[in-house]
Short mmCIF file of C-alpha atoms in Angstrom, two decimals:
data_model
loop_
_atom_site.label_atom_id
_atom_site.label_comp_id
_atom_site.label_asym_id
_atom_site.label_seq_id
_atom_site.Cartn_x
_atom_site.Cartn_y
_atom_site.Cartn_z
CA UNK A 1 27.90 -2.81 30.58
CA UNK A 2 26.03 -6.42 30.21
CA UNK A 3 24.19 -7.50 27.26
CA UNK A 4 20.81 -5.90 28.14
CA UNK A 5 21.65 -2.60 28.98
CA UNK A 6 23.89 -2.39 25.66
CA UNK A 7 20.57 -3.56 24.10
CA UNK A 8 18.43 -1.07 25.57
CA UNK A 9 21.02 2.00 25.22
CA UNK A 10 21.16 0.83 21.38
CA UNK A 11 17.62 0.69 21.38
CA UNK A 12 17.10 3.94 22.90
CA UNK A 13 19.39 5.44 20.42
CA UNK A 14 17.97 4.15 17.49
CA UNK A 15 14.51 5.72 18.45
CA UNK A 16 16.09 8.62 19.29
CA UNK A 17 17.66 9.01 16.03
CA UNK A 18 14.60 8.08 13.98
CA UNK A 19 12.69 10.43 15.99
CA UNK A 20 15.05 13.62 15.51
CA UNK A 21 15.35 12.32 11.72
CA UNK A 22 11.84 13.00 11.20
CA UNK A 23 10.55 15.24 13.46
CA UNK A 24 8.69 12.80 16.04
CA UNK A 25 8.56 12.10 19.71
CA UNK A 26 9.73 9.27 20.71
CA UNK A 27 7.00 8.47 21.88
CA UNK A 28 5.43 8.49 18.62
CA UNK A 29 8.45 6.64 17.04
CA UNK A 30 7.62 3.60 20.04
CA UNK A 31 4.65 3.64 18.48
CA UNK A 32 5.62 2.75 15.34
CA UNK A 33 8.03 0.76 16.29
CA UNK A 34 6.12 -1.55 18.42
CA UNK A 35 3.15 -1.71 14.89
CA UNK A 36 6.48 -2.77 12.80
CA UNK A 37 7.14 -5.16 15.62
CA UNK A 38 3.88 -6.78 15.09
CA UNK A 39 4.28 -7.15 11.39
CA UNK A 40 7.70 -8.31 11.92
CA UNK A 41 6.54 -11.74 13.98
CA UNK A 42 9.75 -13.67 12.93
CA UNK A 43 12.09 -10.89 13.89
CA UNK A 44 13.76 -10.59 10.42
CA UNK A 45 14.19 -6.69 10.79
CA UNK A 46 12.12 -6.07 7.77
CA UNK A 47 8.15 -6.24 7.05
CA UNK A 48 7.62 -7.95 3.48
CA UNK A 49 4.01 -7.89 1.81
CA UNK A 50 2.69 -11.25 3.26
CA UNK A 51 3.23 -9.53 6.56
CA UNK A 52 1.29 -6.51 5.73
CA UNK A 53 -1.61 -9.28 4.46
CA UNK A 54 -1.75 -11.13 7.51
CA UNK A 55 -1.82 -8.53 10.24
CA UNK A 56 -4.73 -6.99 8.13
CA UNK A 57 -6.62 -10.04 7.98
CA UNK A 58 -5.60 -10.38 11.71
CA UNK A 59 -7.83 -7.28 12.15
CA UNK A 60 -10.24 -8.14 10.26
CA UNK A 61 -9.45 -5.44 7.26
CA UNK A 62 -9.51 -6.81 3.38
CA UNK A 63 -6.01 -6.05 1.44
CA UNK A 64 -5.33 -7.82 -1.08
CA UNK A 65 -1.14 -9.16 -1.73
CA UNK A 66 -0.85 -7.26 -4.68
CA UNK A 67 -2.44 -3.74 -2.69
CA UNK A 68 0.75 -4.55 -0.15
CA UNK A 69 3.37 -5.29 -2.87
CA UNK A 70 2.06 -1.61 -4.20
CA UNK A 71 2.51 -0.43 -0.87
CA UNK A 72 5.95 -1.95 -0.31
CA UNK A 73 7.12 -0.96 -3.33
CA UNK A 74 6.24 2.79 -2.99
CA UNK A 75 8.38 3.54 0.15
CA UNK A 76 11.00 0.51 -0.46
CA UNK A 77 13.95 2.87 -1.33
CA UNK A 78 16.49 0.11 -0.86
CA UNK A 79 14.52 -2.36 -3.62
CA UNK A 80 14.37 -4.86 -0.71
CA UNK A 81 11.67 -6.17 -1.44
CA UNK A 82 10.68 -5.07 2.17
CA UNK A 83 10.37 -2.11 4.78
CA UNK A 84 12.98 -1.57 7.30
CA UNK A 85 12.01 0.11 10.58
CA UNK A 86 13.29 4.03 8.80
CA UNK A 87 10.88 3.18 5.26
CA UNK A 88 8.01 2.01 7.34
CA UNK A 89 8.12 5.03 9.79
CA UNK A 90 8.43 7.20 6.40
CA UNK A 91 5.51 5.26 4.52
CA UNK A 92 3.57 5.65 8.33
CA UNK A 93 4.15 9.26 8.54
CA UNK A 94 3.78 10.53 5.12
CA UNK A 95 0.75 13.27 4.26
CA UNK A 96 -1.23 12.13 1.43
CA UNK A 97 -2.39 15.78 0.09
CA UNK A 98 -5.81 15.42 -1.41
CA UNK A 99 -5.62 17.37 -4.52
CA UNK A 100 -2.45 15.30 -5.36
CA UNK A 101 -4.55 11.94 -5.04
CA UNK A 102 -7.46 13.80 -7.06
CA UNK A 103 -5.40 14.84 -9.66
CA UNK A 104 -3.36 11.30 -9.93
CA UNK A 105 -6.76 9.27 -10.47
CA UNK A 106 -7.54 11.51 -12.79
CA UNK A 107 -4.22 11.33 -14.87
CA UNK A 108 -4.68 7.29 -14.25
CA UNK A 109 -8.66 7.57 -15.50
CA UNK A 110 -7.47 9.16 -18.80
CA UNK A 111 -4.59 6.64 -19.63
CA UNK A 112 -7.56 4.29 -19.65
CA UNK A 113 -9.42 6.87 -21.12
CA UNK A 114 -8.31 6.16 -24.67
CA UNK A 115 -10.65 8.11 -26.54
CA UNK A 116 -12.16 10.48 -23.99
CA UNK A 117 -15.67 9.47 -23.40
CA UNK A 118 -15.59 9.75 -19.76
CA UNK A 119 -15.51 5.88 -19.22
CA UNK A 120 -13.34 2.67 -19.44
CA UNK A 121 -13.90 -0.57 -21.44
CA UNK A 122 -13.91 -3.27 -18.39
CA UNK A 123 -12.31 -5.53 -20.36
CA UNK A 124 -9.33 -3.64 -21.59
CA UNK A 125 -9.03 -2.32 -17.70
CA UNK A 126 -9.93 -6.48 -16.88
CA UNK A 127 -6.84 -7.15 -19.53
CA UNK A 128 -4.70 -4.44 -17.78
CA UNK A 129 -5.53 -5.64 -14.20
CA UNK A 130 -4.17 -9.42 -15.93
CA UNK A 131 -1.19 -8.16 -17.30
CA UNK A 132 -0.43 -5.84 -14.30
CA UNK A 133 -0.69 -9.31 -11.35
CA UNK A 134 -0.01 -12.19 -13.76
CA UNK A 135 -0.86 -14.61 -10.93
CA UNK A 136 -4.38 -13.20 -10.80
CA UNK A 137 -6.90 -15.84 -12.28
CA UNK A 138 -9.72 -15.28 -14.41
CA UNK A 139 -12.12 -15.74 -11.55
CA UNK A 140 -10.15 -12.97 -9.79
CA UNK A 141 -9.86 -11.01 -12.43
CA UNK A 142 -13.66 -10.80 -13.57
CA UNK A 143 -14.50 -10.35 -9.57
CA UNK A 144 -11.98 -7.21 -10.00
CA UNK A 145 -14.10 -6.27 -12.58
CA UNK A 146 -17.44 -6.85 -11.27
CA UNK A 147 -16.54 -4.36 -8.28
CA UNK A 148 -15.26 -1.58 -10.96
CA UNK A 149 -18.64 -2.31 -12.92
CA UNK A 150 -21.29 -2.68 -10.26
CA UNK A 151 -24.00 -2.12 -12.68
CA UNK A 152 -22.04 -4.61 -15.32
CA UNK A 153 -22.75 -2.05 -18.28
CA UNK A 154 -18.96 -3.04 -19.73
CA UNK A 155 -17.84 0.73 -19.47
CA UNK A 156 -16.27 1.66 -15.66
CA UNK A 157 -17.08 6.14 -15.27
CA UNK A 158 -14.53 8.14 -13.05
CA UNK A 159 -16.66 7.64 -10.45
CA UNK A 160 -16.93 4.00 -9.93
CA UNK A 161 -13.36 3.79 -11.05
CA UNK A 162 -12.55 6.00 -7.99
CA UNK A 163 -14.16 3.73 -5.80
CA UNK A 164 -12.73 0.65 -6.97
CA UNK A 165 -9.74 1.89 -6.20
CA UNK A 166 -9.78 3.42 -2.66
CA UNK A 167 -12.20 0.79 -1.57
CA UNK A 168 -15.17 2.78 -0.87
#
């Protein structure tokens, strides 16, 4: 067997495993494979959060570094500091159940929350968000801010809070 066909018969077993590993056609798993491929323009076998950045600025979508290190980190199992082809098919294919989400902003509202009013100092959250990225400016930081506060009272409520944070 020559070099390409051993490539292409590894290749074809690769997808077939990932697809019988979690459930998808292979079709499906090409799919995903050829987004990964995308993000992976230097070939290194992994996807890192600059990657993630630049393919969403490539389509014209705002994410922020520190949205893609988040993203990274939730689904990097091997703490590479990036997503092999298996953690970005899992990341790509994992259900996002709505109560879950509901009831985690909530839970991340009230640790913010500190004496139960129903809103959030912005400048404790504005200290937070500084201590959280600390290679966020202050310029950054008060934009941040500004977004969770659109009405600049100094208190974020659940509801802007929510929509700071998924974008809306």
């Amino acid at each position: 067997m020559n070099n390409t066909n051993k490539n292409e018969s590894a290749d074809t077993t690769r997808v077939q495993n990932l697809a019988l590993s979690n459930e998808l056609s292979e079709e499906k798993v090409q799919d995903f494979q050829a987004a990964f491929s995308l993000m992976d323009s230097q070939s290194k076998g992994y996807v890192c959060p600059n990657d993630i950045v630049r393919v969403a600025q490539a389509a014209d979508m705002t994410f922020a570094e520190n949205e893609a290190e988040l993203l990274v980190g939730s689904a990097d199992e091997d703490h590479s500091g990036g997503l092999d082809m298996r953690e970005f098919i899992s990341i790509m294919t994992t259900h996002v159940n709505p109560q879950d989400l509901e009831e985690e902003l909530r839970q991340t509202f009230r640790v913010f929350d500190k004496d139960g009013n129903g809103t959030i100092n912005a400048n404790e959250l504005k200290r937070f968000v500084r201590l959280w990225d600390s290679e966020l400016t202050e310029d950054e930081a008060n934009d941040m801010i500004n977004q969770a506060d659109p009405d600049n009272t100094g208190s974020i409520n659940y509801k802007d809070f929510v929509e700071f944070l998924l974008h809306k």
